[in-house]
Amino acid sequence: MNLTQHLIALSEAPGISGYEGPVRAILQAAWEGLADEMSVDRLGTLVATKVGSGTEPRPRILVTAHMDEIGLMVKAIEDGFLHVTGVGGVDPRVLPNQPVIVHGERPLPALIATRPPHVLPKDQRDKHQYISQLRVDTGLPAREVEKLVRIGDPVTFDQKAVMLGDDILSGKSLDNRASCAALTLILEALQTRSHQWDVLCAATVMEEVELQGGETIGWHTQPDIALVLDTTFATGNGVGEDEGFKLGDGPAIIVGPNTHPRLLDMIRCETDAIECSLHMEPAAGTSGTEGWAIQISRDGIPTAVLDVPIRNMHSPVEVVALKDIERLVRLVVEFIMGLDDETLDKLSLDYEE
Ligand SMILES: [Zn+2]
């Protein structure tokens, strides 16, 4: 699988929380032939299982990445212009004049309209607008808009992914399609490696709203270990060294209650796979990822959260270094290779070397 092409396709596919179908279809096609079993759960999460070589009953590791993205939803229609509301953590500063697609009766190209500066009252010219003040313009006559668009229709960013140099990709929804692409590469790498445990890769739904996909897939699959792949902040342009990690300098792991301490130790031992250090990302409480929901499924799942740094998070022009995704893949694959009969004992907080 060509990572660049795969990630561009994933980035450009529309899929706000609850409407992930087009992203799931790309992953289903990519995972066909890489998985021993594949299924879609009742909320839409896609799960691929790669059966291990160990004796039954085999322990299982779940590796997840959410496939939904932030976006907008039609809230009202007024004279052919659409009022919208945010789905997930949408930043109103990045919205004005952004091209979008309104997923009505058919996909309608549109844009987020702005009032000309000439007609803005002076005291409003330097201020950003709230989402409730912005209007989406399809350019169509009001009567046609009434026919084609319904309240509740999704609106997604219409943003082509662009390569910036050889290794840097910019586009929408790299949070968290970067990790979805990583899942594909992990499944691909496992084709030629012998692993004892069963490996379940899940592209989950609805993370950006309330972590529902993670919560339900953790409960449903009941794995022995879960790894959650997501994105974090890259430094620069106002993001300090204490708030993020350098783009292109490798992945990070959450350190704190959301990552099981024994798992942290085990994953730290695999850093030979990534020719750079694994960065520690302290999170004193929730990591803000679906790892928070998966960890407390049933009677608790030892979980670790791993992140790829991106710039401009929650904007239509997020930026990722492809080599960071490749390193994350190598790290996870080496960790999976190391899972054996003794791993579960070693995970116990009573275990002594
Ligand atoms: Zn995310």
CSV table of C-alpha atoms and ligand atoms in Angstrom, one decimal:
chain,number,residue,atom,x,y,z
A,1,MET,CA,0.0,0.0,0.0
A,2,ASN,CA,1.4,3.4,-1.0
A,3,LEU,CA,1.0,5.5,2.2
A,4,THR,CA,0.8,8.8,0.4
A,5,GLN,CA,-1.9,7.8,-2.0
A,6,HIS,CA,-3.9,5.9,0.7
A,7,LEU,CA,-3.7,8.8,3.2
A,8,ILE,CA,-4.7,11.3,0.5
A,9,ALA,CA,-7.8,9.2,-0.3
A,10,LEU,CA,-8.7,8.9,3.4
A,11,SER,CA,-8.1,12.6,4.0
A,12,GLU,CA,-10.4,13.7,1.2
A,13,ALA,CA,-13.2,11.3,2.0
A,14,PRO,CA,-16.1,13.0,3.9
A,15,GLY,CA,-17.0,11.4,7.2
A,16,ILE,CA,-18.2,13.6,10.1
A,17,SER,CA,-19.2,11.8,13.3
A,18,GLY,CA,-22.1,9.4,12.6
A,19,TYR,CA,-21.6,9.6,8.8
A,20,GLU,CA,-18.4,7.7,8.4
A,21,GLY,CA,-19.5,5.5,5.5
A,22,PRO,CA,-17.2,6.8,2.7
A,23,VAL,CA,-14.1,6.4,4.9
A,24,ARG,CA,-15.2,3.0,6.0
A,25,ALA,CA,-15.6,1.9,2.4
A,26,ILE,CA,-12.0,2.9,1.6
A,27,LEU,CA,-10.7,1.0,4.6
A,28,GLN,CA,-12.8,-2.0,3.8
A,29,ALA,CA,-11.4,-2.2,0.3
A,30,ALA,CA,-7.8,-1.7,1.6
A,31,TRP,CA,-8.2,-4.3,4.3
A,32,GLU,CA,-9.8,-7.0,2.1
A,33,GLY,CA,-7.2,-9.7,1.8
A,34,LEU,CA,-5.2,-8.4,4.8
A,35,ALA,CA,-7.6,-9.7,7.4
A,36,ASP,CA,-8.9,-13.2,8.3
A,37,GLU,CA,-12.2,-11.8,9.3
A,38,MET,CA,-13.8,-8.4,8.9
A,39,SER,CA,-17.1,-7.0,10.3
A,40,VAL,CA,-18.9,-3.8,10.9
A,41,ASP,CA,-20.6,-3.3,14.3
A,42,ARG,CA,-24.0,-1.9,14.8
A,43,LEU,CA,-22.7,1.7,15.2
A,44,GLY,CA,-20.5,1.5,12.1
A,45,THR,CA,-17.0,0.7,13.5
A,46,LEU,CA,-15.0,-1.5,11.1
A,47,VAL,CA,-13.0,-4.4,12.7
A,48,ALA,CA,-10.5,-6.6,11.0
A,49,THR,CA,-9.1,-9.6,12.7
A,50,LYS,CA,-5.7,-11.1,11.9
A,51,VAL,CA,-5.5,-14.5,13.7
A,52,GLY,CA,-2.4,-15.3,15.6
A,53,SER,CA,-0.2,-18.5,15.6
A,54,GLY,CA,-0.5,-19.2,19.4
A,55,THR,CA,-2.5,-22.0,20.9
A,56,GLU,CA,-6.2,-21.4,21.7
A,57,PRO,CA,-7.6,-19.6,23.5
A,58,ARG,CA,-5.4,-16.9,22.2
A,59,PRO,CA,-5.1,-13.5,23.9
A,60,ARG,CA,-6.2,-10.6,21.8
A,61,ILE,CA,-4.9,-7.1,21.2
A,62,LEU,CA,-7.2,-4.4,19.9
A,63,VAL,CA,-5.6,-1.5,18.0
A,64,THR,CA,-8.0,1.4,17.3
A,65,ALA,CA,-8.0,4.7,15.3
A,66,HIS,CA,-11.1,6.8,15.0
A,67,MET,CA,-12.2,7.5,11.4
A,68,ASP,CA,-14.7,10.3,11.9
A,69,GLU,CA,-13.8,14.0,11.4
A,70,ILE,CA,-15.1,17.3,12.7
A,71,GLY,CA,-17.5,19.3,10.4
A,72,LEU,CA,-20.8,21.0,10.2
A,73,MET,CA,-24.5,20.1,10.0
A,74,VAL,CA,-27.4,22.1,8.5
A,75,LYS,CA,-29.4,23.7,11.2
A,76,ALA,CA,-31.9,25.9,9.3
A,77,ILE,CA,-32.5,27.2,5.8
A,78,GLU,CA,-33.2,30.9,5.2
A,79,ASP,CA,-33.7,32.4,1.7
A,80,GLY,CA,-31.5,29.6,0.3
A,81,PHE,CA,-28.6,30.2,2.7
A,82,LEU,CA,-27.9,27.5,5.2
A,83,HIS,CA,-27.4,28.0,9.0
A,84,VAL,CA,-25.0,25.4,10.4
A,85,THR,CA,-23.9,24.0,13.7
A,86,GLY,CA,-20.5,22.4,14.5
A,87,VAL,CA,-20.0,18.7,14.8
A,88,GLY,CA,-17.1,18.0,17.2
A,89,GLY,CA,-14.5,20.7,18.1
A,90,VAL,CA,-14.9,23.0,15.1
A,91,ASP,CA,-12.8,26.2,15.3
A,92,PRO,CA,-15.0,29.1,14.0
A,93,ARG,CA,-11.8,31.1,13.1
A,94,VAL,CA,-11.0,28.8,10.2
A,95,LEU,CA,-14.4,28.6,8.6
A,96,PRO,CA,-15.0,31.9,6.7
A,97,ASN,CA,-14.7,31.4,2.9
A,98,GLN,CA,-13.9,27.8,3.2
A,99,PRO,CA,-15.2,25.5,0.4
A,100,VAL,CA,-17.5,22.8,1.7
A,101,ILE,CA,-19.7,20.0,0.4
A,102,VAL,CA,-23.3,19.9,1.5
A,103,HIS,CA,-24.4,16.3,1.6
A,104,GLY,CA,-28.0,16.8,0.5
A,105,GLU,CA,-30.1,14.9,-1.9
A,106,ARG,CA,-26.8,14.9,-3.9
A,107,PRO,CA,-23.4,16.3,-2.9
A,108,LEU,CA,-23.6,20.1,-3.5
A,109,PRO,CA,-20.4,22.2,-3.8
A,110,ALA,CA,-20.7,25.2,-1.6
A,111,LEU,CA,-18.8,27.7,0.5
A,112,ILE,CA,-19.0,29.4,3.8
A,113,ALA,CA,-20.0,33.0,2.9
A,114,THR,CA,-18.8,36.2,4.5
A,115,ARG,CA,-20.1,39.7,4.6
A,116,PRO,CA,-18.0,42.1,2.5
A,117,PRO,CA,-15.8,44.3,4.8
A,118,HIS,CA,-17.5,47.4,3.3
A,119,VAL,CA,-20.8,46.6,4.9
A,120,LEU,CA,-19.5,45.4,8.3
A,121,PRO,CA,-19.9,47.8,11.2
A,122,LYS,CA,-16.5,49.2,12.1
A,123,ASP,CA,-16.4,47.5,15.5
A,124,GLN,CA,-16.9,44.0,13.9
A,125,ARG,CA,-14.2,44.2,11.3
A,126,ASP,CA,-11.4,42.7,13.4
A,127,LYS,CA,-13.6,40.1,15.2
A,128,HIS,CA,-14.2,36.5,14.2
A,129,GLN,CA,-17.8,35.4,13.9
A,130,TYR,CA,-19.5,32.6,15.8
A,131,ILE,CA,-20.6,29.6,13.8
A,132,SER,CA,-24.2,30.6,14.3
A,133,GLN,CA,-23.5,33.8,12.4
A,134,LEU,CA,-22.0,32.1,9.4
A,135,ARG,CA,-24.0,31.1,6.3
A,136,VAL,CA,-23.3,28.3,3.8
A,137,ASP,CA,-24.0,29.3,0.1
A,138,THR,CA,-24.6,26.7,-2.5
A,139,GLY,CA,-25.2,29.3,-5.2
A,140,LEU,CA,-28.5,27.6,-6.0
A,141,PRO,CA,-31.9,29.4,-6.1
A,142,ALA,CA,-33.7,29.2,-2.8
A,143,ARG,CA,-36.5,26.9,-4.1
A,144,GLU,CA,-33.9,24.4,-5.3
A,145,VAL,CA,-32.1,24.5,-2.0
A,146,GLU,CA,-35.3,23.7,-0.2
A,147,LYS,CA,-35.8,20.7,-2.5
A,148,LEU,CA,-32.2,19.3,-2.2
A,149,VAL,CA,-31.2,20.1,1.4
A,150,ARG,CA,-32.8,18.9,4.7
A,151,ILE,CA,-32.2,20.0,8.2
A,152,GLY,CA,-29.5,17.7,9.7
A,153,ASP,CA,-27.6,17.1,6.4
A,154,PRO,CA,-23.9,16.9,7.0
A,155,VAL,CA,-21.5,19.6,5.6
A,156,THR,CA,-17.8,18.7,5.2
A,157,PHE,CA,-14.7,20.6,4.3
A,158,ASP,CA,-14.0,20.4,0.5
A,159,GLN,CA,-10.2,20.3,0.8
A,160,LYS,CA,-7.7,18.6,-1.5
A,161,ALA,CA,-4.7,17.1,0.2
A,162,VAL,CA,-1.4,18.6,-0.8
A,163,MET,CA,2.2,17.3,-0.5
A,164,LEU,CA,4.5,20.0,0.9
A,165,GLY,CA,7.9,18.8,0.0
A,166,ASP,CA,8.7,15.0,0.0
A,167,ASP,CA,7.4,13.9,3.3
A,168,ILE,CA,4.9,16.4,4.6
A,169,LEU,CA,1.2,16.1,3.7
A,170,SER,CA,-1.4,18.8,4.4
A,171,GLY,CA,-5.2,18.2,4.3
A,172,LYS,CA,-8.3,17.9,6.3
A,173,SER,CA,-9.1,15.2,8.8
A,174,LEU,CA,-5.5,14.0,9.2
A,175,ASP,CA,-6.8,13.8,12.8
A,176,ASN,CA,-7.3,10.9,12.6
A,177,ARG,CA,-7.0,9.5,9.1
A,178,ALA,CA,-3.2,9.5,9.7
A,179,SER,CA,-3.8,6.7,12.3
A,180,CYS,CA,-6.4,5.0,10.0
A,181,ALA,CA,-3.6,4.7,7.4
A,182,ALA,CA,-1.3,3.4,10.1
A,183,LEU,CA,-3.9,0.6,10.8
A,184,THR,CA,-3.7,-0.4,7.1
A,185,LEU,CA,0.1,-0.5,7.2
A,186,ILE,CA,0.1,-2.5,10.4
A,187,LEU,CA,-2.3,-5.2,8.9
A,188,GLU,CA,0.0,-5.2,5.8
A,189,ALA,CA,3.1,-5.7,7.9
A,190,LEU,CA,1.5,-8.6,9.8
A,191,GLN,CA,1.1,-10.6,6.5
A,192,THR,CA,4.8,-11.5,6.5
A,193,ARG,CA,5.4,-11.7,10.3
A,194,SER,CA,4.4,-14.5,12.7
A,195,HIS,CA,2.5,-13.2,15.7
A,196,GLN,CA,1.1,-15.3,18.5
A,197,TRP,CA,-1.8,-13.2,19.6
A,198,ASP,CA,-4.9,-12.4,17.6
A,199,VAL,CA,-4.8,-8.8,16.4
A,200,LEU,CA,-8.0,-6.8,16.0
A,201,CYS,CA,-7.7,-3.5,14.1
A,202,ALA,CA,-10.7,-1.2,14.5
A,203,ALA,CA,-11.5,2.1,12.7
A,204,THR,CA,-14.0,3.6,15.1
A,205,VAL,CA,-16.9,6.0,14.8
A,206,MET,CA,-18.0,9.1,16.6
A,207,GLU,CA,-14.8,9.9,18.6
A,208,GLU,CA,-15.0,13.6,18.0
A,209,VAL,CA,-18.4,13.9,19.7
A,210,GLU,CA,-18.4,11.6,22.7
A,211,LEU,CA,-16.0,8.6,22.1
A,212,GLN,CA,-19.0,6.3,21.4
A,213,GLY,CA,-17.2,4.0,18.9
A,214,GLY,CA,-14.3,3.4,21.2
A,215,GLU,CA,-16.6,2.7,24.2
A,216,THR,CA,-18.7,0.1,22.3
A,217,ILE,CA,-15.9,-1.7,20.5
A,218,GLY,CA,-13.9,-2.1,23.8
A,219,TRP,CA,-17.0,-3.6,25.4
A,220,HIS,CA,-17.8,-5.8,22.4
A,221,THR,CA,-14.3,-7.2,21.6
A,222,GLN,CA,-13.1,-7.4,25.2
A,223,PRO,CA,-9.4,-7.5,24.3
A,224,ASP,CA,-6.6,-8.2,26.7
A,225,ILE,CA,-4.7,-5.1,25.7
A,226,ALA,CA,-5.8,-2.0,23.7
A,227,LEU,CA,-3.6,0.4,21.8
A,228,VAL,CA,-5.2,3.7,20.7
A,229,LEU,CA,-3.7,5.6,17.9
A,230,ASP,CA,-4.5,9.3,17.5
A,231,THR,CA,-2.8,12.6,16.9
A,232,THR,CA,-1.3,15.3,19.1
A,233,PHE,CA,0.0,18.8,18.6
A,234,ALA,CA,3.2,19.6,16.7
A,235,THR,CA,5.3,22.4,18.0
A,236,GLY,CA,5.9,25.7,16.3
A,237,ASN,CA,3.7,28.7,15.4
A,238,GLY,CA,2.7,29.3,19.0
A,239,VAL,CA,2.7,25.7,20.2
A,240,GLY,CA,5.4,25.4,22.8
A,241,GLU,CA,7.8,22.6,23.6
A,242,ASP,CA,5.8,21.8,26.7
A,243,GLU,CA,2.6,21.6,24.6
A,244,GLY,CA,3.6,19.4,21.7
A,245,PHE,CA,6.3,17.5,19.7
A,246,LYS,CA,8.4,18.3,16.7
A,247,LEU,CA,6.9,17.4,13.4
A,248,GLY,CA,8.9,14.6,11.8
A,249,ASP,CA,10.6,13.7,15.1
A,250,GLY,CA,8.6,10.5,15.9
A,251,PRO,CA,5.4,9.6,17.8
A,252,ALA,CA,4.5,10.1,21.4
A,253,ILE,CA,2.9,8.0,24.1
A,254,ILE,CA,0.6,9.3,26.7
A,255,VAL,CA,2.0,9.0,30.2
A,256,GLY,CA,-0.5,9.2,33.0
A,257,PRO,CA,-3.6,7.3,34.1
A,258,ASN,CA,-4.8,6.6,30.6
A,259,THR,CA,-1.8,4.5,29.8
A,260,HIS,CA,-1.2,1.3,31.8
A,261,PRO,CA,2.2,1.6,33.5
A,262,ARG,CA,3.3,-2.0,32.5
A,263,LEU,CA,2.3,-1.4,28.9
A,264,LEU,CA,4.3,1.9,29.0
A,265,ASP,CA,7.3,-0.1,30.1
A,266,MET,CA,6.8,-2.8,27.4
A,267,ILE,CA,6.3,-0.3,24.6
A,268,ARG,CA,9.3,1.8,25.7
A,269,CYS,CA,11.4,-1.4,25.1
A,270,GLU,CA,10.5,-1.4,21.4
A,271,THR,CA,12.0,2.0,20.5
A,272,ASP,CA,14.8,0.4,18.5
A,273,ALA,CA,12.1,0.1,15.8
A,274,ILE,CA,11.9,3.8,15.3
A,275,GLU,CA,15.5,5.1,15.2
A,276,CYS,CA,14.4,8.0,17.4
A,277,SER,CA,13.1,8.3,20.9
A,278,LEU,CA,9.5,7.7,21.8
A,279,HIS,CA,8.3,11.0,23.2
A,280,MET,CA,6.6,11.1,26.6
A,281,GLU,CA,3.3,13.1,26.6
A,282,PRO,CA,2.1,13.7,30.1
A,283,ALA,CA,-1.7,13.7,30.6
A,284,ALA,CA,-2.6,14.0,34.3
A,285,GLY,CA,-6.2,13.1,33.6
A,286,THR,CA,-8.0,12.2,30.4
A,287,SER,CA,-5.9,12.0,27.2
A,288,GLY,CA,-8.9,13.4,25.3
A,289,THR,CA,-8.9,10.3,23.1
A,290,GLU,CA,-11.1,7.2,22.9
A,291,GLY,CA,-8.4,5.5,25.0
A,292,TRP,CA,-10.3,7.1,27.9
A,293,ALA,CA,-13.5,5.2,27.0
A,294,ILE,CA,-11.8,1.9,26.0
A,295,GLN,CA,-9.8,1.7,29.2
A,296,ILE,CA,-12.9,1.4,31.4
A,297,SER,CA,-14.9,-1.1,29.3
A,298,ARG,CA,-16.2,-4.0,31.3
A,299,ASP,CA,-13.8,-4.7,34.1
A,300,GLY,CA,-11.0,-2.5,32.6
A,301,ILE,CA,-8.7,-3.0,29.6
A,302,PRO,CA,-5.0,-2.3,30.0
A,303,THR,CA,-4.6,0.5,27.4
A,304,ALA,CA,-1.9,2.7,25.9
A,305,VAL,CA,-2.4,5.8,23.8
A,306,LEU,CA,0.1,6.6,21.0
A,307,ASP,CA,0.0,9.9,19.1
A,308,VAL,CA,1.4,11.3,15.8
A,309,PRO,CA,2.1,15.1,16.0
A,310,ILE,CA,0.2,17.3,13.5
A,311,ARG,CA,0.1,21.0,12.9
A,312,ASN,CA,-3.0,23.1,12.7
A,313,MET,CA,-5.2,20.6,14.5
A,314,HIS,CA,-8.9,20.8,13.9
A,315,SER,CA,-8.5,22.9,10.7
A,316,PRO,CA,-8.9,22.0,7.1
A,317,VAL,CA,-5.2,22.2,6.6
A,318,GLU,CA,-3.7,19.8,9.2
A,319,VAL,CA,-0.1,18.9,8.5
A,320,VAL,CA,1.6,15.5,9.2
A,321,ALA,CA,5.0,14.0,8.5
A,322,LEU,CA,4.6,10.7,6.7
A,323,LYS,CA,7.7,9.3,8.4
A,324,ASP,CA,6.0,9.8,11.8
A,325,ILE,CA,3.2,7.5,10.7
A,326,GLU,CA,5.7,4.9,9.4
A,327,ARG,CA,7.5,5.0,12.7
A,328,LEU,CA,4.3,4.5,14.7
A,329,VAL,CA,3.5,1.5,12.5
A,330,ARG,CA,7.0,-0.1,13.1
A,331,LEU,CA,6.6,0.5,16.8
A,332,VAL,CA,3.2,-1.1,17.1
A,333,VAL,CA,4.2,-4.1,14.9
A,334,GLU,CA,7.3,-4.8,17.0
A,335,PHE,CA,5.2,-4.6,20.1
A,336,ILE,CA,2.7,-7.1,18.6
A,337,MET,CA,5.6,-9.4,17.7
A,338,GLY,CA,6.7,-9.4,21.3
A,339,LEU,CA,3.4,-10.5,22.7
A,340,ASP,CA,3.6,-14.1,24.0
A,341,ASP,CA,2.4,-16.5,26.7
A,342,GLU,CA,4.0,-14.5,29.5
A,343,THR,CA,2.8,-11.0,28.5
A,344,LEU,CA,-0.5,-11.3,30.5
A,345,ASP,CA,1.5,-12.2,33.7
A,346,LYS,CA,3.9,-9.3,33.1
A,347,LEU,CA,1.0,-6.9,32.8
A,348,SER,CA,-0.1,-7.7,36.3
A,349,LEU,CA,0.7,-4.9,38.7
A,350,ASP,CA,1.9,-7.6,41.2
A,351,TYR,CA,4.4,-9.0,38.7
A,352,GLU,CA,8.0,-8.9,39.7
A,353,GLU,CA,10.9,-9.6,37.3
B,1,ZN,ZN,-8.4,12.5,17.0
